[in-house]
Amino acid sequence: MSWKTTEYTGWGRVLSANGQLARPERARALSEIAKTPCPAIGNRRSYGDAALNSDGKAIDMTRMNRILGFDAGTGVVTVEAGITIGELAHVFAPKGWIPAVMPGTGFATVGGCIAQDVHGKNHHNAGSFGQHVLSVTLLQGDKRTTATPTKNKDLFRATMGGIGQTGVIAEAKLQLKPCAGDVMMVTEQRADNWDQHINLLDASTAEYCVGWIDATATGGALGRGVIEEAELAKGLLPTAKPSKSVPMNAPNWALSGPIVRAFNAAYFRRVPGSGKSSVKRIDDFFFPLDKIHDWNRLYGKRGFHQFQNVVPLDQMDALREMLGLIARSGLASPLAVLKRMGPGRAGHMSFPMEGYTLAVDFPARDNAKDLIARLEDMTKDAGGRLYLAKDALATGPAIKAMYPEHGDWTKLADKADPDHAFATDMTRRLDLRNAI
Amino acid sequence: MSEMTQTWIILGATSSMARAFARKVADQGAVVLLAGRDMDDLKRSAEDMRLRGTDARAVKFDARDAETFAPILAEADAVGGVINAAVFVGSMPPQDAIDEDPSLIDGTVMDSFTGPARFLQSLAPLMEARGAGTVVGVGSVAGDRGRIGNYVYGAAKAGFATYLSGLRNRLTRSGGHVVTVKPGFVDTAMTWDVEGMFLVASPDKVASDLMRAVEKKKNVIYTPFFWRYIMLIIRHIPEFIFKKMSI
């Protein structure tokens, strides 16, 4: 009754798995199913193979999505791990609380946010998701373990950003943050080139700050983009626009070079030279693409890759060089983001480091693969790292070199899961469960 | 509580379709009684709904144990206002398991037909006394025609559908209403590993259809709507052909 064999993919749709999935709807069913130790997956918003387990089993947590407790005085909420960030924001923003860290899609589950220790547009102020987790409940076969920053603290730390390797994340207690109202006051400014872009990011004092970057602009316009700064505010809620969905795979030319260049130029000019301020709904600001369901189909049936790296502050020039390579390749899509990150991170395998992070989407083509391999090398040489939530192409030795605490993490993961029952396609591809 | 309070008794409230429907009536301000067997799970759901701002309570209901019925009715009666009920219970053991052990028929019929019918029979006088209220009864397209794959479940649901038709006939006289719902394939725990499903609807989509049917006082709805036409065709296949088919 519980398991079915099916094919499923990561968000980028390049990698897929054929395996058995169960999707429990009750706590009792989950405990029963989890007796067979196997990885848990959420809404599969990781782009590559972090949520895939070929020829094995996995537990789809999306129907375990209830709120179990909330203290209106302290903003501490306890949830089943399959609840989405968007749902939490939707329920609690009107009560004056929102998740302290929200990734770029509201469809990410709390379990997924913990497993990838995600960050948001306020990373420079708030740190990563895991830094606001007060406790997690893990299912490891018959065992049910609770870990907090003080109790089972090694296990806790290995779980934050631990790509699900320490057990099934069943429940979590989160510290929400107070918000004055449930709208965003957003200011957008144009940056005409790389230096201006970096200067605006560096100078920003806003709570939320991110740069959209035109990854097709070259020469003097390299690095041009729009810097978005925002604060939570009280105000009248603009009416929600109805969501749309992408009904089928787009043809291959839909995101070809000339179309992307034209789109990006128009998007850049949308913001007047003097900048503009506006009021947006929380979900429109945080989850701009969620209004378009299944937008990953825009890349056609071959799917796409997202490259995201971070380099230390003093390696800004290396990042600029990488952006130059990307721009000259003509392979980038309109989805490209530049952001200054703070040092906040919660686990051994957490992505963030103080520096600049660049994220760019590429339709899956052989030349995109070559480019991404090149970018991987350059990132490693710059002392930076790649984001496992996005990765589908990296190599194990490079990732291990980028994550200095990887060796410590494997020991803790082994302690929690000696048989590697929670291994996934990603941990096997990158050989992440072995130290060397 | 004011006379305008709407109370919804949700039988079989642990199912995903029922949960989706409960959230929708809660959004309209109803008091919700989540009824079912798994009290631990129902308490979680009730707490979840309370934290979202609804007066939700977990109550024990077992279609095979009539002693669980009266306390639910008493609780709904005590809330006051209009009493409504939505029935999502039912069980579908694999047909080959029934072939092996025919006694499974008893439980299937109790879960899918006689248990909820007996409950509704006791509820009817309360609704008549108030001169209002709606019953949503979830049947199945499987009840429209006996098929080799699940004819015991189908027969139970057919019996339930006929019961609902009669109950509608009765309650209409006092201002009440009954909506019979026949869902096609819905993406639930019950159908998770069923092979060969097509045009599968989400529980949320079905719940939206139910809400619209309640508002518009529909009598019999198929959800998604096109199942009406699929079943129209299936019902019209002559028996001498149908008996040789395995659909």
XYZ file of C-alpha atoms in Angstrom:
683
model
C 0.000 0.000 0.000
C 2.741 2.458 0.958
C 5.314 2.299 -1.813
C 5.105 2.892 -5.506
C 7.791 2.722 -8.119
C 7.971 5.863 -10.163
C 10.239 8.243 -11.996
C 10.866 11.643 -10.454
C 13.215 14.528 -11.116
C 14.945 17.442 -9.469
C 13.741 20.944 -10.287
C 16.207 21.318 -13.163
C 14.756 18.161 -14.749
C 18.140 17.119 -16.115
C 18.591 14.383 -13.559
C 15.910 11.891 -12.665
C 15.557 8.801 -10.532
C 13.533 5.659 -10.810
C 12.736 4.357 -7.385
C 10.128 3.664 -4.779
C 8.340 6.538 -3.106
C 6.010 6.620 -0.131
C 3.981 9.674 0.771
C 2.616 9.363 4.329
C -0.208 11.622 5.433
C -0.225 10.841 9.152
C 2.445 10.803 11.834
C 1.781 7.127 12.504
C 2.164 6.224 8.837
C 5.397 8.199 8.712
C 6.869 6.397 11.736
C 5.885 3.080 10.224
C 7.416 3.882 6.829
C 10.546 5.400 8.361
C 11.341 2.070 10.004
C 12.873 1.310 6.634
C 15.605 3.938 6.824
C 15.690 5.901 3.581
C 16.046 9.565 2.639
C 13.175 12.015 2.956
C 12.399 14.440 0.153
C 10.225 17.537 0.037
C 8.901 19.496 -2.908
C 12.004 18.693 -4.942
C 13.060 22.320 -5.458
C 16.721 21.327 -5.346
C 17.840 21.543 -8.961
C 20.060 18.505 -9.259
C 20.023 15.157 -7.485
C 19.926 16.142 -3.803
C 16.366 14.765 -3.566
C 16.818 11.711 -5.769
C 17.474 8.110 -4.786
C 17.735 5.884 -7.876
C 16.798 2.236 -7.390
C 16.133 2.928 -3.724
C 13.387 4.272 -1.537
C 12.512 7.809 -0.508
C 9.800 9.361 1.630
C 7.861 12.235 0.087
C 7.100 14.535 3.044
C 4.786 16.994 1.306
C 1.593 15.755 2.962
C 3.103 16.057 6.437
C 2.392 19.760 6.569
C 0.681 20.722 9.786
C 1.421 23.364 12.367
C 1.830 21.636 15.725
C 2.311 24.546 18.062
C 2.754 28.307 18.139
C 3.523 30.769 20.898
C 2.164 34.166 19.916
C 4.325 35.807 22.567
C 7.690 34.491 21.426
C 7.029 33.611 17.780
C 8.223 30.041 18.228
C 6.430 27.640 15.901
C 6.574 23.841 15.716
C 5.709 22.218 12.402
C 5.713 18.982 10.488
C 8.651 19.235 8.123
C 6.620 19.009 4.909
C 4.981 22.410 5.395
C 6.196 24.997 2.914
C 7.806 28.310 3.686
C 5.148 30.069 1.627
C 2.408 28.511 3.742
C 4.127 29.592 6.959
C 4.457 33.153 5.675
C 0.826 33.122 4.548
C -0.471 31.938 7.936
C 1.739 33.989 10.227
C 2.416 37.304 8.446
C -1.099 38.560 9.288
C -0.321 37.686 12.936
C 2.889 39.722 12.825
C 5.466 36.955 12.327
C 7.329 35.594 9.309
C 10.017 32.968 8.776
C 13.306 34.638 9.636
C 14.892 33.340 6.420
C 13.000 32.665 3.206
C 14.570 31.175 0.088
C 13.622 32.260 -3.438
C 10.686 29.884 -3.669
C 7.829 29.545 -1.207
C 7.372 25.945 -2.340
C 10.473 24.808 -0.455
C 9.542 22.705 2.571
C 10.891 23.356 6.048
C 12.679 19.996 5.897
C 14.316 20.975 2.621
C 15.310 24.389 3.973
C 17.044 22.677 6.893
C 18.720 20.018 4.750
C 20.190 22.693 2.469
C 20.593 25.360 5.176
C 19.098 27.826 2.713
C 19.599 31.571 2.715
C 17.472 34.492 1.615
C 17.699 38.074 0.521
C 18.498 39.056 4.117
C 21.428 36.683 4.564
C 23.801 39.571 5.300
C 21.605 40.435 8.315
C 19.850 37.261 9.389
C 22.267 34.502 8.456
C 21.073 31.143 7.202
C 17.865 29.187 7.813
C 19.477 26.775 10.245
C 20.453 29.598 12.552
C 16.770 30.068 13.362
C 15.996 26.413 13.965
C 15.520 25.691 17.671
C 15.150 21.947 17.393
C 14.694 19.132 14.892
C 13.105 15.729 15.340
C 14.856 13.047 13.319
C 13.630 9.568 12.517
C 16.460 7.078 12.178
C 14.831 3.709 11.632
C 13.080 2.849 14.912
C 14.767 5.706 16.698
C 13.290 9.144 17.194
C 15.877 11.723 18.199
C 15.527 15.367 19.028
C 18.507 17.622 18.485
C 18.952 21.255 19.433
C 21.892 23.663 19.401
C 22.643 22.506 22.968
C 21.317 18.934 23.165
C 22.832 16.450 20.686
C 24.499 19.547 19.338
C 26.889 17.725 16.997
C 24.008 15.898 15.409
C 22.117 19.178 15.187
C 24.974 20.887 13.412
C 25.484 17.945 11.053
C 21.786 18.133 10.177
C 21.777 21.830 9.260
C 22.813 21.767 5.612
C 23.370 18.030 6.023
C 21.428 17.126 2.846
C 19.249 14.709 4.771
C 22.069 12.343 5.724
C 21.382 12.257 9.465
C 17.836 10.923 9.229
C 14.325 11.837 8.206
C 13.588 15.369 9.358
C 10.070 14.852 10.696
C 9.420 17.970 12.733
C 11.126 21.243 13.507
C 10.796 24.118 15.904
C 11.554 27.497 14.372
C 12.037 30.984 15.712
C 9.947 33.297 13.527
C 10.777 36.967 13.390
C 8.390 39.787 14.138
C 7.212 41.864 11.198
C 5.542 45.229 11.409
C 3.127 44.474 8.615
C 2.670 42.169 5.731
C 3.814 44.257 2.785
C 7.250 45.110 1.435
C 8.503 48.580 0.600
C 10.783 47.924 -2.350
C 13.307 50.247 -3.964
C 14.914 49.348 -7.272
C 17.965 51.044 -8.726
C 19.859 50.484 -11.917
C 23.539 49.652 -11.949
C 25.134 50.290 -15.344
C 28.145 48.058 -14.850
C 29.934 45.666 -12.499
C 31.634 48.255 -10.286
C 28.433 50.177 -9.754
C 26.599 46.950 -9.042
C 29.109 45.882 -6.384
C 29.206 49.371 -4.879
C 25.441 49.469 -4.496
C 25.381 46.013 -2.895
C 28.213 46.992 -0.539
C 26.572 50.274 0.423
C 23.127 48.836 1.051
C 21.812 49.122 4.579
C 18.436 47.574 3.750
C 17.212 44.502 5.565
C 16.671 42.660 2.284
C 18.963 43.259 -0.661
C 19.604 41.418 -3.899
C 20.818 42.255 -7.386
C 19.315 40.981 -10.629
C 22.114 40.753 -13.112
C 21.994 40.863 -16.900
C 24.252 37.898 -17.553
C 24.215 38.575 -21.284
C 25.657 42.116 -21.126
C 29.313 42.332 -22.176
C 32.073 44.933 -22.459
C 31.393 48.176 -20.606
C 27.917 46.948 -19.631
C 29.244 43.762 -18.019
C 27.599 43.291 -14.659
C 24.769 45.716 -15.252
C 21.577 45.007 -13.408
C 18.923 46.120 -10.976
C 19.524 46.262 -7.226
C 16.439 45.551 -5.195
C 16.324 46.705 -1.580
C 13.369 46.130 0.673
C 11.989 46.474 4.176
C 8.951 44.904 5.755
C 6.296 47.539 6.238
C 2.731 48.229 7.208
C 0.425 49.298 4.451
C -2.399 48.384 2.203
C -2.049 45.025 0.574
C -1.912 45.239 -3.222
C -4.324 42.723 -4.758
C -2.831 39.370 -5.595
C -2.401 38.597 -9.241
C -3.777 35.198 -10.165
C -1.163 32.550 -10.670
C -0.488 31.088 -14.081
C 1.086 27.853 -15.094
C 3.305 26.713 -17.907
C 1.187 24.043 -19.581
C 3.882 22.277 -21.583
C 7.554 22.135 -22.402
C 8.695 25.212 -24.297
C 10.532 24.796 -27.609
C 14.311 25.035 -27.544
C 14.474 28.481 -29.115
C 12.342 30.028 -26.351
C 15.432 30.903 -24.315
C 17.908 31.327 -27.136
C 20.570 34.041 -27.060
C 18.788 36.809 -29.011
C 15.541 36.403 -27.074
C 17.260 36.451 -23.693
C 19.324 39.530 -24.664
C 16.178 41.357 -25.787
C 14.291 40.355 -22.652
C 17.133 41.385 -20.360
C 17.516 44.775 -22.028
C 13.802 45.416 -21.589
C 13.864 44.220 -17.995
C 16.802 46.515 -17.240
C 15.037 49.550 -18.762
C 11.832 48.762 -16.880
C 13.446 50.563 -13.945
C 13.971 54.257 -14.701
C 17.491 55.670 -14.461
C 16.502 57.481 -11.281
C 15.229 54.292 -9.654
C 11.764 53.525 -8.332
C 9.986 52.576 -5.129
C 6.886 50.450 -4.814
C 4.831 48.423 -2.391
C 4.688 44.698 -2.999
C 3.012 41.746 -1.388
C 5.360 39.622 0.675
C 5.024 36.634 -1.653
C 5.521 38.770 -4.770
C 8.804 40.048 -3.358
C 10.167 36.815 -1.946
C 8.776 34.297 -4.398
C 8.466 36.167 -7.715
C 8.486 33.000 -9.817
C 6.005 31.046 -7.710
C 3.159 32.776 -9.538
C 4.135 30.804 -12.620
C 3.616 27.161 -11.765
C 6.002 24.688 -13.377
C 8.163 27.473 -14.795
C 10.958 24.923 -15.171
C 9.119 23.773 -18.310
C 10.223 27.008 -19.978
C 13.568 25.339 -20.513
C 12.083 22.586 -22.625
C 12.228 18.900 -21.992
C 16.009 18.805 -21.822
C 15.856 20.786 -18.592
C 18.347 23.273 -17.213
C 21.170 23.834 -14.781
C 21.562 26.494 -12.197
C 25.074 27.438 -11.324
C 25.473 29.107 -7.942
C 28.720 29.850 -6.248
C 30.025 32.150 -3.561
C 33.508 33.634 -3.393
C 35.178 35.537 -0.544
C 34.901 39.324 -0.600
C 38.484 39.796 -1.802
C 37.896 37.485 -4.766
C 35.462 39.882 -6.385
C 37.650 40.145 -9.473
C 37.619 36.396 -9.963
C 33.836 36.522 -9.887
C 33.854 39.335 -12.419
C 36.002 37.194 -14.666
C 33.518 34.339 -14.338
C 30.649 36.638 -15.216
C 32.622 37.740 -18.291
C 32.944 34.130 -19.389
C 29.241 33.569 -18.868
C 28.260 36.728 -20.738
C 30.496 35.943 -23.715
C 29.185 32.375 -23.883
C 25.715 33.644 -24.739
C 24.244 30.710 -22.817
C 22.736 32.472 -19.823
C 19.018 32.813 -19.204
C 17.319 35.887 -17.726
C 17.441 34.323 -14.272
C 20.662 35.574 -12.775
C 21.295 36.953 -9.332
C 24.198 38.638 -7.563
C 24.157 39.094 -3.815
C 26.460 39.997 -0.998
C 26.372 37.370 1.721
C 27.254 37.646 5.367
C 29.204 34.985 7.265
C 26.154 33.253 8.788
C 25.963 29.473 8.442
C 24.600 26.732 10.657
C 26.301 23.475 9.686
C 29.468 21.835 8.405
C 28.122 21.582 4.882
C 26.303 24.925 4.788
C 26.848 26.911 1.630
C 27.143 30.511 2.841
C 30.427 32.337 3.439
C 31.037 36.054 3.632
C 31.413 37.184 0.072
C 29.531 37.501 -3.174
C 27.236 34.859 -4.550
C 26.308 34.544 -8.204
C 23.480 32.367 -9.497
C 22.808 31.869 -13.207
C 20.504 29.476 -15.069
C 21.621 27.710 -18.228
C 19.532 25.520 -20.518
C 21.060 22.023 -20.452
C 23.446 21.865 -23.425
C 26.864 20.325 -23.775
C 28.563 23.715 -24.035
C 26.795 24.814 -20.847
C 28.276 21.779 -19.106
C 31.757 22.738 -20.258
C 31.241 26.291 -19.083
C 29.994 25.149 -15.675
C 33.015 22.823 -15.295
C 35.257 25.813 -15.983
C 33.345 27.933 -13.446
C 33.708 25.153 -10.886
C 37.499 25.248 -11.262
C 37.626 29.008 -11.053
C 35.427 28.988 -7.946
C 37.676 26.472 -6.251
C 40.775 28.471 -7.127
C 39.130 31.580 -5.690
C 38.557 29.812 -2.367
C 34.816 29.808 -2.938
C 32.247 27.046 -3.088
C 29.258 25.698 -4.991
C 25.745 25.318 -3.604
C 24.592 21.696 -3.296
C 20.940 22.742 -3.625
C 21.677 23.787 -7.190
C 24.363 21.382 -8.270
C 24.011 18.585 -10.799
C 27.439 18.571 -12.406
C 30.219 19.097 -9.894
C 32.887 16.560 -9.040
C 33.512 15.064 -5.620
C 37.117 16.155 -5.068
C 36.235 19.769 -5.914
C 33.292 19.835 -3.504
C 35.363 18.258 -0.731
C 38.048 20.883 -1.275
C 35.442 23.647 -1.080
C 33.955 22.454 2.204
C 36.766 22.351 4.786
C 34.521 20.780 7.443
C 33.447 17.952 5.163
C 35.669 15.410 6.923
C 34.168 16.198 10.348
C 30.705 16.021 8.874
C 31.209 12.543 7.420
C 32.086 11.242 10.892
C 28.912 12.662 12.385
C 26.814 11.481 9.448
C 28.312 8.011 9.861
C 27.463 8.041 13.537
C 23.855 8.913 12.729
C 23.674 6.585 9.740
C 26.437 3.944 9.785
C 24.916 1.965 6.899
C 24.576 4.970 4.585
C 20.857 4.220 4.342
C 20.131 7.910 3.799
C 22.513 8.207 0.853
C 21.122 9.867 -2.263
C 22.109 10.155 -5.905
C 23.951 13.340 -4.939
C 25.983 11.854 -2.096
C 26.921 8.919 -4.344
C 27.823 11.120 -7.332
C 30.030 13.322 -5.178
C 31.132 10.511 -2.848
C 30.132 12.812 -0.005
C 29.727 10.134 2.641
C 33.430 9.297 2.502
C 35.989 11.704 3.878
C 38.585 11.236 1.185
C -22.907 30.577 19.777
C -25.206 32.417 17.442
C -27.871 30.779 15.365
C -25.801 31.547 12.287
C -22.882 29.412 13.424
C -22.139 26.652 10.947
C -20.835 23.424 12.393
C -19.286 20.867 10.069
C -18.896 17.265 11.189
C -16.183 15.731 9.020
C -16.359 11.934 9.068
C -13.122 10.292 8.004
C -11.207 13.499 8.682
C -7.751 11.931 8.441
C -7.997 11.584 4.664
C -6.330 14.211 2.542
C -9.575 15.058 0.737
C -11.316 15.593 4.076
C -8.447 17.703 5.392
C -8.596 19.930 2.328
C -12.371 20.304 2.666
C -12.118 21.008 6.411
C -9.631 23.814 5.769
C -12.022 25.359 3.275
C -15.081 25.367 5.561
C -12.814 26.651 8.334
C -11.800 29.573 6.134
C -15.477 30.505 6.042
C -15.634 30.569 9.823
C -17.246 27.211 10.564
C -16.747 25.207 13.744
C -15.194 21.916 12.665
C -15.513 18.509 14.329
C -12.823 16.248 12.939
C -14.107 12.707 13.346
C -12.246 9.480 12.741
C -10.370 6.594 14.300
C -6.796 7.855 14.555
C -7.191 10.267 17.467
C -3.490 11.157 17.604
C -3.624 12.315 14.026
C -6.952 14.104 14.434
C -5.614 15.969 17.446
C -2.704 17.165 15.323
C -5.067 18.331 12.608
C -7.349 20.032 15.126
C -4.392 21.830 16.713
C -3.182 22.872 13.262
C -6.587 24.345 12.474
C -6.864 26.062 15.858
C -3.494 27.735 15.269
C -4.815 28.976 11.947
C -7.777 30.493 13.783
C -10.550 27.879 13.634
C -12.568 26.298 16.447
C -11.632 22.706 15.585
C -12.077 19.627 17.766
C -11.045 16.013 17.374
C -13.792 13.453 18.031
C -13.796 9.672 17.841
C -15.744 8.070 14.982
C -15.597 4.454 13.912
C -17.999 3.416 11.160
C -17.984 -0.087 12.639
C -18.783 1.063 16.188
C -22.168 2.768 16.503
C -21.421 3.710 20.104
C -19.085 6.408 18.837
C -21.934 8.184 17.008
C -24.014 9.741 19.800
C -21.209 11.758 21.465
C -20.426 13.430 18.143
C -24.042 14.405 17.612
C -24.248 15.671 21.181
C -21.161 17.824 20.693
C -22.502 19.287 17.435
C -25.838 19.918 19.096
C -24.128 21.707 21.972
C -22.301 24.114 19.645
C -25.656 25.330 18.375
C -26.300 26.871 14.986
C -26.610 24.926 11.778
C -25.242 21.382 11.691
C -23.661 20.082 8.493
C -21.843 16.846 7.799
C -19.390 15.638 5.205
C -18.736 11.921 4.832
C -15.326 10.859 3.559
C -15.190 7.375 5.066
C -14.875 4.184 3.107
C -12.469 1.317 2.678
C -11.312 -0.481 -0.430
C -9.512 -3.759 0.202
C -8.051 -5.206 -3.006
C -10.622 -7.362 -4.779
C -8.323 -10.399 -4.705
C -8.028 -10.103 -0.918
C -11.826 -10.224 -0.773
C -11.880 -13.210 -3.122
C -9.643 -14.980 -0.650
C -11.535 -13.891 2.444
C -15.189 -13.002 1.667
C -15.733 -11.856 5.246
C -13.893 -8.652 4.279
C -17.121 -7.665 2.556
C -18.755 -6.924 5.911
C -16.175 -4.341 6.897
C -16.101 -2.753 3.452
C -19.871 -2.285 3.451
C -19.843 -0.951 7.021
C -17.094 1.554 6.312
C -18.415 2.702 2.963
C -22.175 2.487 3.442
C -23.988 1.250 6.511
C -21.824 2.945 9.154
C -22.108 6.446 7.728
C -25.756 5.845 6.744
C -26.620 4.923 10.314
C -24.816 8.036 11.543
C -26.654 10.274 9.099
C -29.944 8.636 10.047
C -29.430 9.842 13.620
C -28.288 13.263 12.428
C -31.325 13.834 10.179
C -33.772 14.736 12.989
C -31.325 17.350 14.342
C -31.117 18.916 10.894
C -34.879 18.816 10.457
C -35.374 20.531 13.803
C -33.163 23.375 12.612
C -34.691 23.500 9.145
C -31.246 23.870 7.591
C -27.933 22.170 7.005
C -26.128 20.300 4.276
C -24.834 16.753 4.027
C -21.981 16.096 1.629
C -21.701 12.398 0.894
C -18.673 11.189 -0.962
C -19.469 8.208 -3.134
C -17.396 7.012 -6.025
C -17.584 6.543 -9.756
C -16.909 2.925 -8.830
C -20.528 2.821 -7.621
C -21.917 3.603 -11.064
C -21.270 0.174 -12.445
C -19.940 -3.083 -11.020
C -16.521 -3.828 -12.436
C -14.316 -6.845 -11.990
C -11.582 -4.834 -10.283
C -13.527 -3.532 -7.244
C -17.172 -4.498 -7.330
C -17.589 -4.980 -3.599
C -16.387 -1.463 -2.879
C -18.458 -0.308 -5.875
C -21.566 -2.033 -4.551
C -21.132 -0.421 -1.117
C -20.720 3.028 -2.698
C -23.738 2.406 -4.942
C -25.772 1.572 -1.859
C -24.548 4.731 -0.178
C -25.442 6.819 -3.244
C -28.988 5.444 -3.232
C -29.226 6.149 0.490
C -28.080 9.748 -0.084
C -30.677 10.161 -2.796
C -33.378 9.146 -0.373
C -31.977 11.323 2.398
C -31.991 14.289 0.001
C -35.622 13.563 -0.763
C -36.358 13.640 2.957
C -34.273 16.612 4.098
C -35.362 18.862 1.224
C -38.801 18.988 2.841
C -37.417 20.701 5.923
C -34.933 23.043 4.242
C -31.895 20.768 4.395
C -29.852 19.561 1.471
C -27.718 16.604 0.398
C -24.881 16.735 -2.125
C -23.743 13.425 -3.574
C -20.165 13.575 -4.783
C -18.568 11.100 -7.148
C -14.863 11.731 -7.405
C -12.852 10.157 -10.179
C -9.172 9.517 -9.535
C -7.910 11.646 -6.660
C -4.305 11.824 -5.514
C -4.703 10.380 -2.001
C -3.024 7.786 0.189
C -5.679 5.271 -0.918
C -4.744 5.611 -4.594
C -0.996 6.259 -4.118
C 0.117 2.913 -5.530
C -2.847 2.242 -7.834
C -1.579 1.760 -11.346
C -3.149 2.996 -14.557
C -4.693 6.155 -13.128
C -5.168 9.110 -15.443
C -6.466 12.680 -15.136
C -5.740 12.558 -11.412
C -7.160 15.463 -9.373
C -5.557 16.949 -6.263
C -7.494 16.769 -2.976
C -7.535 20.560 -2.946
C -9.197 20.728 -6.360
C -11.850 18.236 -5.248
C -12.450 20.229 -2.054
C -12.981 23.389 -4.117
C -15.528 21.558 -6.261
C -17.312 20.398 -3.102
C -17.480 23.929 -1.733
C -19.017 25.193 -4.964
C -21.528 22.330 -4.964
C -22.564 23.141 -1.385
C -23.009 26.836 -2.193
C -25.017 26.125 -5.330
C -27.025 23.316 -3.746
C -26.062 20.821 -6.417
C -27.574 17.349 -6.082
C -25.055 15.022 -7.677
C -21.637 16.153 -8.824
C -18.741 14.392 -10.461
C -15.320 15.813 -9.727
C -13.453 16.693 -11.823
C -16.551 17.456 -13.924
C -15.546 15.379 -16.967
C -16.079 12.176 -15.031
C -19.795 12.739 -15.592
C -19.210 12.099 -19.290
C -16.772 9.261 -18.790
C -19.289 7.511 -16.556
C -22.153 8.368 -18.910
C -20.375 6.357 -21.558
C -19.453 3.539 -19.205
C -23.020 3.282 -17.921
C -24.321 3.012 -21.482
C -22.125 0.169 -22.593
C -24.569 -2.715 -23.146
C -24.234 -5.379 -20.496
C -23.520 -8.126 -23.051
C -20.382 -6.226 -24.035
C -19.545 -4.834 -20.608
C -19.435 -8.263 -18.996
C -16.481 -9.187 -21.173
C -14.556 -6.000 -20.569
C -11.994 -5.371 -17.868
C -11.834 -1.623 -17.425
